[in-house]
Amino acid sequence: MNNFTSLGVWQLAQNFFFKVHEISCHSALQRDVYVKNELLRASLSIPLFIAEGAGMNKPEEFTDFLQKARGSLDEVCSLLFVLEKIQPHLFPTLALRGEAAEIRLELNRVLQKLRSDKIQNHLDASYGQVRPSDIK
């Protein structure tokens, strides 16, 4: 597949983790250590799943890991709602959810490209490497 560090979605996810990590250091989360730990675990798993998937040999495997990353992203968003309820207005949860939405869009874009490439590869094999668009 790709070198994961060159993937824009990995870079976004990595930066997102660092922002979540920064808020996890706040003293207010010492009382809610379980939320802190889950936020860290889930947010770190996003770039880790992307990196692991990029190292796979088959696009289908990469797709599976990107879907896991998307699931972890949803988990973080859910935890951000919890954090806002237990510590109202203390953390930039709205901004983080906005960044999460951008990551989700990028994950979906990469997933769509992988699916599109898979369909095109199937058509290439079916037509003997001649794409339908090549036929006039």
Tab-separated table of N, CA and C in Angstrom:
chain	number	residue	atom	x	y	z
A	1	MET	N	0.830	-1.183	0.000
A	1	MET	CA	0.000	0.000	0.000
A	1	MET	C	0.881	1.255	0.000
A	2	ASN	N	0.567	2.165	0.878
A	2	ASN	CA	1.260	3.452	0.928
A	2	ASN	C	2.131	3.566	2.166
A	3	ASN	N	3.070	4.487	2.105
A	3	ASN	CA	3.782	4.891	3.311
A	3	ASN	C	2.786	5.710	4.122
A	4	PHE	N	2.419	5.212	5.279
A	4	PHE	CA	1.330	5.838	6.035
A	4	PHE	C	1.611	7.285	6.402
A	5	THR	N	2.882	7.669	6.575
A	5	THR	CA	3.176	9.044	6.977
A	5	THR	C	2.862	10.053	5.879
A	6	SER	N	2.723	9.580	4.643
A	6	SER	CA	2.386	10.492	3.548
A	6	SER	C	0.881	10.635	3.358
A	7	LEU	N	0.101	9.869	4.108
A	7	LEU	CA	-1.354	9.937	3.986
A	7	LEU	C	-1.897	11.128	4.779
A	8	GLY	N	-2.631	11.985	4.107
A	8	GLY	CA	-3.212	13.149	4.766
A	8	GLY	C	-4.127	12.771	5.918
A	9	VAL	N	-4.871	11.691	5.757
A	9	VAL	CA	-5.790	11.270	6.809
A	9	VAL	C	-5.022	10.822	8.051
A	10	TRP	N	-3.859	10.200	7.871
A	10	TRP	CA	-3.041	9.804	9.014
A	10	TRP	C	-2.507	11.048	9.729
A	11	GLN	N	-2.063	12.037	8.943
A	11	GLN	CA	-1.535	13.271	9.531
A	11	GLN	C	-2.616	13.993	10.338
A	12	LEU	N	-3.836	14.051	9.795
A	12	LEU	CA	-4.951	14.666	10.527
A	12	LEU	C	-5.241	13.911	11.819
A	13	ALA	N	-5.257	12.596	11.738
A	13	ALA	CA	-5.552	11.773	12.910
A	13	ALA	C	-4.457	11.896	13.968
A	14	GLN	N	-3.223	11.981	13.515
A	14	GLN	CA	-2.098	12.134	14.442
A	14	GLN	C	-2.214	13.466	15.193
A	15	ASN	N	-2.486	14.531	14.475
A	15	ASN	CA	-2.642	15.855	15.096
A	15	ASN	C	-3.836	15.883	16.044
A	16	PHE	N	-4.900	15.197	15.658
A	16	PHE	CA	-6.090	15.100	16.500
A	16	PHE	C	-5.735	14.424	17.826
A	17	PHE	N	-4.970	13.339	17.754
A	17	PHE	CA	-4.558	12.658	18.982
A	17	PHE	C	-3.784	13.603	19.891
A	18	PHE	N	-2.853	14.378	19.328
A	18	PHE	CA	-2.059	15.289	20.162
A	18	PHE	C	-2.933	16.330	20.862
A	19	LYS	N	-3.983	16.783	20.201
A	19	LYS	CA	-4.905	17.736	20.825
A	19	LYS	C	-5.700	17.076	21.952
A	20	VAL	N	-6.150	15.852	21.713
A	20	VAL	CA	-6.855	15.121	22.768
A	20	VAL	C	-5.902	14.848	23.929
A	21	HIS	N	-4.670	14.489	23.610
A	21	HIS	CA	-3.672	14.235	24.654
A	21	HIS	C	-3.453	15.484	25.500
A	22	GLU	N	-3.418	16.626	24.851
A	22	GLU	CA	-3.209	17.891	25.566
A	22	GLU	C	-4.319	18.144	26.587
A	23	ILE	N	-5.573	17.930	26.182
A	23	ILE	CA	-6.649	18.177	27.145
A	23	ILE	C	-6.685	17.098	28.226
A	24	SER	N	-6.175	15.928	27.923
A	24	SER	CA	-6.178	14.852	28.923
A	24	SER	C	-5.248	15.157	30.090
A	25	CYS	N	-4.340	16.082	29.903
A	25	CYS	CA	-3.409	16.466	30.970
A	25	CYS	C	-4.031	17.445	31.966
A	26	HIS	N	-5.220	17.938	31.657
A	26	HIS	CA	-5.889	18.903	32.530
A	26	HIS	C	-6.236	18.261	33.867
A	27	SER	N	-6.054	19.000	34.927
A	27	SER	CA	-6.294	18.470	36.276
A	27	SER	C	-7.750	18.064	36.503
A	28	ALA	N	-8.674	18.655	35.762
A	28	ALA	CA	-10.086	18.304	35.928
A	28	ALA	C	-10.365	16.853	35.555
A	29	LEU	N	-9.505	16.277	34.722
A	29	LEU	CA	-9.720	14.885	34.328
A	29	LEU	C	-9.102	13.884	35.300
A	30	GLN	N	-8.444	14.366	36.315
A	30	GLN	CA	-7.895	13.446	37.313
A	30	GLN	C	-9.018	12.726	38.050
A	31	ARG	N	-10.122	13.419	38.229
A	31	ARG	CA	-11.283	12.837	38.897
A	31	ARG	C	-11.994	11.823	37.997
A	32	ASP	N	-11.987	12.082	36.696
A	32	ASP	CA	-12.667	11.225	35.726
A	32	ASP	C	-11.637	10.466	34.892
A	33	VAL	N	-10.793	9.726	35.576
A	33	VAL	CA	-9.664	9.064	34.927
A	33	VAL	C	-10.113	8.030	33.891
A	34	TYR	N	-11.252	7.401	34.095
A	34	TYR	CA	-11.756	6.429	33.133
A	34	TYR	C	-12.092	7.097	31.798
A	35	VAL	N	-12.669	8.311	31.840
A	35	VAL	CA	-12.959	9.049	30.607
A	35	VAL	C	-11.650	9.448	29.939
A	36	LYS	N	-10.725	9.921	30.734
A	36	LYS	CA	-9.408	10.309	30.222
A	36	LYS	C	-8.739	9.131	29.517
A	37	ASN	N	-8.715	7.982	30.153
A	37	ASN	CA	-8.052	6.814	29.571
A	37	ASN	C	-8.725	6.347	28.293
A	38	GLU	N	-10.047	6.355	28.277
A	38	GLU	CA	-10.768	5.946	27.067
A	38	GLU	C	-10.550	6.941	25.922
A	39	LEU	N	-10.540	8.228	26.250
A	39	LEU	CA	-10.266	9.242	25.221
A	39	LEU	C	-8.899	9.038	24.598
A	40	LEU	N	-7.904	8.814	25.450
A	40	LEU	CA	-6.542	8.603	24.950
A	40	LEU	C	-6.452	7.336	24.111
A	41	ARG	N	-7.016	6.256	24.622
A	41	ARG	CA	-6.939	4.979	23.913
A	41	ARG	C	-7.628	5.066	22.551
A	42	ALA	N	-8.859	5.585	22.537
A	42	ALA	CA	-9.623	5.653	21.293
A	42	ALA	C	-8.991	6.618	20.292
A	43	SER	N	-8.524	7.771	20.771
A	43	SER	CA	-7.936	8.751	19.840
A	43	SER	C	-6.598	8.269	19.293
A	44	LEU	N	-5.844	7.532	20.091
A	44	LEU	CA	-4.579	6.991	19.593
A	44	LEU	C	-4.810	5.863	18.592
A	45	SER	N	-5.881	5.121	18.774
A	45	SER	CA	-6.125	3.995	17.867
A	45	SER	C	-6.456	4.457	16.447
A	46	ILE	N	-6.916	5.682	16.270
A	46	ILE	CA	-7.264	6.168	14.926
A	46	ILE	C	-6.033	6.182	14.014
A	47	PRO	N	-4.970	6.923	14.349
A	47	PRO	CA	-3.800	6.891	13.458
A	47	PRO	C	-3.115	5.524	13.445
A	48	LEU	N	-3.210	4.776	14.548
A	48	LEU	CA	-2.587	3.445	14.567
A	48	LEU	C	-3.281	2.490	13.597
A	49	PHE	N	-4.611	2.515	13.550
A	49	PHE	CA	-5.339	1.671	12.594
A	49	PHE	C	-5.014	2.076	11.156
A	50	ILE	N	-4.917	3.370	10.909
A	50	ILE	CA	-4.580	3.832	9.552
A	50	ILE	C	-3.199	3.337	9.159
A	51	ALA	N	-2.237	3.477	10.065
A	51	ALA	CA	-0.870	3.032	9.778
A	51	ALA	C	-0.818	1.525	9.563
A	52	GLU	N	-1.496	0.787	10.428
A	52	GLU	CA	-1.478	-0.673	10.294
A	52	GLU	C	-2.123	-1.107	8.984
A	53	GLY	N	-3.229	-0.481	8.643
A	53	GLY	CA	-3.909	-0.817	7.397
A	53	GLY	C	-3.085	-0.485	6.160
A	54	ALA	N	-2.353	0.621	6.226
A	54	ALA	CA	-1.515	1.013	5.082
A	54	ALA	C	-0.407	0.001	4.840
A	55	GLY	N	-0.033	-0.730	5.867
A	55	GLY	CA	1.010	-1.738	5.720
A	55	GLY	C	0.520	-3.078	5.208
A	56	MET	N	-0.775	-3.220	5.014
A	56	MET	CA	-1.337	-4.484	4.541
A	56	MET	C	-1.095	-4.648	3.042
A	57	ASN	N	-1.139	-5.882	2.602
A	57	ASN	CA	-0.856	-6.187	1.199
A	57	ASN	C	-2.062	-6.019	0.281
A	58	LYS	N	-3.250	-6.062	0.842
A	58	LYS	CA	-4.447	-6.027	0.007
A	58	LYS	C	-5.292	-4.803	0.351
A	59	PRO	N	-5.864	-4.166	-0.668
A	59	PRO	CA	-6.740	-3.017	-0.414
A	59	PRO	C	-7.911	-3.360	0.505
A	60	GLU	N	-8.415	-4.609	0.434
A	60	GLU	CA	-9.528	-5.008	1.288
A	60	GLU	C	-9.124	-4.945	2.758
A	61	GLU	N	-7.878	-5.319	3.049
A	61	GLU	CA	-7.393	-5.255	4.430
A	61	GLU	C	-7.246	-3.805	4.879
A	62	PHE	N	-6.739	-2.957	3.997
A	62	PHE	CA	-6.623	-1.536	4.306
A	62	PHE	C	-8.006	-0.960	4.601
A	63	THR	N	-8.989	-1.345	3.790
A	63	THR	CA	-10.368	-0.903	3.993
A	63	THR	C	-10.870	-1.292	5.378
A	64	ASP	N	-10.601	-2.518	5.790
A	64	ASP	CA	-11.033	-2.975	7.114
A	64	ASP	C	-10.444	-2.103	8.223
A	65	PHE	N	-9.167	-1.783	8.113
A	65	PHE	CA	-8.519	-0.970	9.141
A	65	PHE	C	-9.010	0.473	9.119
A	66	LEU	N	-9.312	0.997	7.938
A	66	LEU	CA	-9.875	2.348	7.861
A	66	LEU	C	-11.256	2.396	8.508
A	67	GLN	N	-12.032	1.329	8.350
A	67	GLN	CA	-13.338	1.274	8.997
A	67	GLN	C	-13.190	1.187	10.517
A	68	LYS	N	-12.183	0.466	10.985
A	68	LYS	CA	-11.911	0.420	12.428
A	68	LYS	C	-11.502	1.803	12.931
A	69	ALA	N	-10.700	2.509	12.150
A	69	ALA	CA	-10.301	3.865	12.526
A	69	ALA	C	-11.530	4.761	12.632
A	70	ARG	N	-12.460	4.600	11.699
A	70	ARG	CA	-13.690	5.396	11.721
A	70	ARG	C	-14.525	5.061	12.962
A	71	GLY	N	-14.544	3.787	13.344
A	71	GLY	CA	-15.243	3.392	14.561
A	71	GLY	C	-14.622	4.013	15.802
A	72	SER	N	-13.295	4.042	15.846
A	72	SER	CA	-12.606	4.682	16.974
A	72	SER	C	-12.877	6.173	16.997
A	73	LEU	N	-12.948	6.783	15.829
A	73	LEU	CA	-13.269	8.200	15.742
A	73	LEU	C	-14.664	8.472	16.313
A	74	ASP	N	-15.618	7.623	15.989
A	74	ASP	CA	-16.965	7.771	16.542
A	74	ASP	C	-16.955	7.590	18.059
A	75	GLU	N	-16.119	6.676	18.531
A	75	GLU	CA	-15.995	6.474	19.971
A	75	GLU	C	-15.483	7.748	20.652
A	76	VAL	N	-14.486	8.382	20.051
A	76	VAL	CA	-13.967	9.636	20.604
A	76	VAL	C	-15.062	10.701	20.624
A	77	CYS	N	-15.810	10.805	19.539
A	77	CYS	CA	-16.891	11.803	19.493
A	77	CYS	C	-17.915	11.553	20.592
A	78	SER	N	-18.252	10.308	20.817
A	78	SER	CA	-19.178	9.974	21.890
A	78	SER	C	-18.604	10.377	23.244
A	79	LEU	N	-17.328	10.110	23.439
A	79	LEU	CA	-16.673	10.494	24.693
A	79	LEU	C	-16.606	12.011	24.853
A	80	LEU	N	-16.472	12.732	23.760
A	80	LEU	CA	-16.470	14.193	23.843
A	80	LEU	C	-17.821	14.723	24.316
A	81	PHE	N	-18.897	14.074	23.896
A	81	PHE	CA	-20.223	14.450	24.406
A	81	PHE	C	-20.301	14.182	25.911
A	82	VAL	N	-19.778	13.045	26.341
A	82	VAL	CA	-19.758	12.713	27.773
A	82	VAL	C	-18.937	13.754	28.531
A	83	LEU	N	-17.775	14.083	27.986
A	83	LEU	CA	-16.902	15.054	28.637
A	83	LEU	C	-17.593	16.406	28.783
A	84	GLU	N	-18.317	16.796	27.765
A	84	GLU	CA	-19.035	18.077	27.821
A	84	GLU	C	-20.114	18.053	28.906
A	85	LYS	N	-20.735	16.913	29.121
A	85	LYS	CA	-21.768	16.794	30.155
A	85	LYS	C	-21.181	16.815	31.564
A	86	ILE	N	-20.027	16.143	31.738
A	86	ILE	CA	-19.478	16.071	33.097
A	86	ILE	C	-18.590	17.264	33.440
A	87	GLN	N	-18.080	17.951	32.421
A	87	GLN	CA	-17.248	19.151	32.624
A	87	GLN	C	-17.698	20.227	31.616
A	88	PRO	N	-18.887	20.782	31.795
A	88	PRO	CA	-19.425	21.733	30.808
A	88	PRO	C	-18.502	22.931	30.554
A	89	HIS	N	-18.292	23.214	29.281
A	89	HIS	CA	-17.583	24.407	28.803
A	89	HIS	C	-16.116	24.494	29.234
A	90	LEU	N	-15.572	23.418	29.743
A	90	LEU	CA	-14.184	23.448	30.197
A	90	LEU	C	-13.208	23.088	29.075
A	91	PHE	N	-13.636	22.238	28.175
A	91	PHE	CA	-12.766	21.751	27.107
A	91	PHE	C	-13.331	22.138	25.740
A	92	PRO	N	-12.474	22.239	24.727
A	92	PRO	CA	-12.939	22.632	23.380
A	92	PRO	C	-13.584	21.460	22.631
A	93	THR	N	-14.619	20.894	23.235
A	93	THR	CA	-15.228	19.698	22.645
A	93	THR	C	-15.880	19.976	21.289
A	94	LEU	N	-16.470	21.138	21.132
A	94	LEU	CA	-17.099	21.468	19.856
A	94	LEU	C	-16.050	21.550	18.745
A	95	ALA	N	-14.934	22.185	19.016
A	95	ALA	CA	-13.854	22.286	18.023
A	95	ALA	C	-13.285	20.903	17.703
A	96	LEU	N	-13.132	20.079	18.726
A	96	LEU	CA	-12.613	18.725	18.491
A	96	LEU	C	-13.593	17.888	17.675
A	97	ARG	N	-14.882	18.050	17.941
A	97	ARG	CA	-15.866	17.316	17.133
A	97	ARG	C	-15.843	17.806	15.692
A	98	GLY	N	-15.557	19.096	15.493
A	98	GLY	CA	-15.410	19.621	14.135
A	98	GLY	C	-14.219	18.994	13.421
A	99	GLU	N	-13.103	18.865	14.135
A	99	GLU	CA	-11.930	18.205	13.546
A	99	GLU	C	-12.216	16.735	13.256
A	100	ALA	N	-12.960	16.112	14.159
A	100	ALA	CA	-13.330	14.709	13.947
A	100	ALA	C	-14.173	14.573	12.677
A	101	ALA	N	-15.042	15.530	12.440
A	101	ALA	CA	-15.865	15.493	11.223
A	101	ALA	C	-14.990	15.596	9.973
A	102	GLU	N	-13.949	16.420	10.023
A	102	GLU	CA	-13.019	16.523	8.894
A	102	GLU	C	-12.285	15.201	8.668
A	103	ILE	N	-11.862	14.572	9.745
A	103	ILE	CA	-11.170	13.280	9.631
A	103	ILE	C	-12.118	12.237	9.045
A	104	ARG	N	-13.370	12.259	9.498
A	104	ARG	CA	-14.359	11.307	8.974
A	104	ARG	C	-14.538	11.489	7.473
A	105	LEU	N	-14.635	12.743	7.026
A	105	LEU	CA	-14.761	13.003	5.584
A	105	LEU	C	-13.558	12.467	4.819
A	106	GLU	N	-12.368	12.666	5.369
A	106	GLU	CA	-11.161	12.194	4.702
A	106	GLU	C	-11.101	10.665	4.697
A	107	LEU	N	-11.473	10.041	5.821
A	107	LEU	CA	-11.537	8.576	5.857
A	107	LEU	C	-12.521	8.065	4.803
A	108	ASN	N	-13.678	8.688	4.717
A	108	ASN	CA	-14.677	8.282	3.729
A	108	ASN	C	-14.166	8.473	2.310
A	109	ARG	N	-13.409	9.546	2.084
A	109	ARG	CA	-12.853	9.784	0.746
A	109	ARG	C	-11.871	8.674	0.374
A	110	VAL	N	-11.001	8.311	1.312
A	110	VAL	CA	-10.023	7.250	1.046
A	110	VAL	C	-10.737	5.913	0.846
A	111	LEU	N	-11.732	5.636	1.670
A	111	LEU	CA	-12.500	4.394	1.517
A	111	LEU	C	-13.196	4.346	0.157
A	112	GLN	N	-13.770	5.464	-0.259
A	112	GLN	CA	-14.440	5.519	-1.565
A	112	GLN	C	-13.448	5.274	-2.693
A	113	LYS	N	-12.261	5.848	-2.572
A	113	LYS	CA	-11.235	5.637	-3.600
A	113	LYS	C	-10.827	4.173	-3.656
A	114	LEU	N	-10.643	3.554	-2.511
A	114	LEU	CA	-10.281	2.133	-2.491
A	114	LEU	C	-11.367	1.278	-3.131
A	115	ARG	N	-12.620	1.600	-2.825
A	115	ARG	CA	-13.734	0.848	-3.421
A	115	ARG	C	-13.802	1.076	-4.925
A	116	SER	N	-13.592	2.309	-5.346
A	116	SER	CA	-13.608	2.640	-6.768
A	116	SER	C	-12.481	1.926	-7.503
A	117	ASP	N	-11.294	1.916	-6.908
A	117	ASP	CA	-10.159	1.220	-7.511
A	117	ASP	C	-10.424	-0.275	-7.610
A	118	LYS	N	-11.081	-0.833	-6.583
A	118	LYS	CA	-11.399	-2.260	-6.594
A	118	LYS	C	-12.345	-2.581	-7.746
A	119	ILE	N	-13.362	-1.743	-7.944
A	119	ILE	CA	-14.303	-1.943	-9.046
A	119	ILE	C	-13.579	-1.820	-10.375
A	120	GLN	N	-12.713	-0.803	-10.487
A	120	GLN	CA	-11.987	-0.613	-11.741
A	120	GLN	C	-11.062	-1.791	-12.022
A	121	ASN	N	-10.387	-2.300	-10.999
A	121	ASN	CA	-9.510	-3.460	-11.179
A	121	ASN	C	-10.303	-4.681	-11.615
A	122	HIS	N	-11.507	-4.834	-11.078
A	122	HIS	CA	-12.361	-5.950	-11.476
A	122	HIS	C	-12.752	-5.795	-12.951
A	123	LEU	N	-13.096	-4.568	-13.346
A	123	LEU	CA	-13.446	-4.324	-14.745
A	123	LEU	C	-12.246	-4.560	-15.650
A	124	ASP	N	-11.065	-4.118	-15.216
A	124	ASP	CA	-9.854	-4.343	-16.005
A	124	ASP	C	-9.641	-5.828	-16.245
A	125	ALA	N	-9.816	-6.622	-15.212
A	125	ALA	CA	-9.628	-8.075	-15.338
A	125	ALA	C	-10.698	-8.674	-16.250
A	126	SER	N	-11.921	-8.164	-16.146
A	126	SER	CA	-13.019	-8.687	-16.952
A	126	SER	C	-12.860	-8.360	-18.425
A	127	TYR	N	-12.289	-7.198	-18.707
A	127	TYR	CA	-12.154	-6.753	-20.095
A	127	TYR	C	-10.738	-6.928	-20.625
A	128	GLY	N	-9.927	-7.734	-19.961
A	128	GLY	CA	-8.565	-7.965	-20.441
A	128	GLY	C	-7.715	-6.715	-20.416
A	129	GLN	N	-7.788	-5.953	-19.322
A	129	GLN	CA	-7.028	-4.730	-19.118
A	129	GLN	C	-7.475	-3.589	-20.015
A	130	VAL	N	-8.600	-3.724	-20.664
A	130	VAL	CA	-9.139	-2.629	-21.466
A	130	VAL	C	-10.320	-2.057	-20.684
A	131	ARG	N	-10.229	-0.800	-20.357
A	131	ARG	CA	-11.304	-0.138	-19.618
A	131	ARG	C	-12.438	0.203	-20.583
A	132	PRO	N	-13.655	0.156	-20.072
A	132	PRO	CA	-14.790	0.538	-20.925
A	132	PRO	C	-14.631	1.923	-21.537
A	133	SER	N	-13.990	2.842	-20.806
A	133	SER	CA	-13.788	4.196	-21.330
A	133	SER	C	-12.806	4.206	-22.502
A	134	ASP	N	-11.989	3.137	-22.616
A	134	ASP	CA	-11.037	3.053	-23.734
A	134	ASP	C	-11.719	2.642	-25.032
A	135	ILE	N	-12.927	2.069	-24.937
A	135	ILE	CA	-13.649	1.597	-26.106
A	135	ILE	C	-14.433	2.753	-26.700
A	136	LYS	N	-14.221	3.003	-27.965
A	136	LYS	CA	-14.880	4.152	-28.617
A	136	LYS	C	-16.025	3.696	-29.453
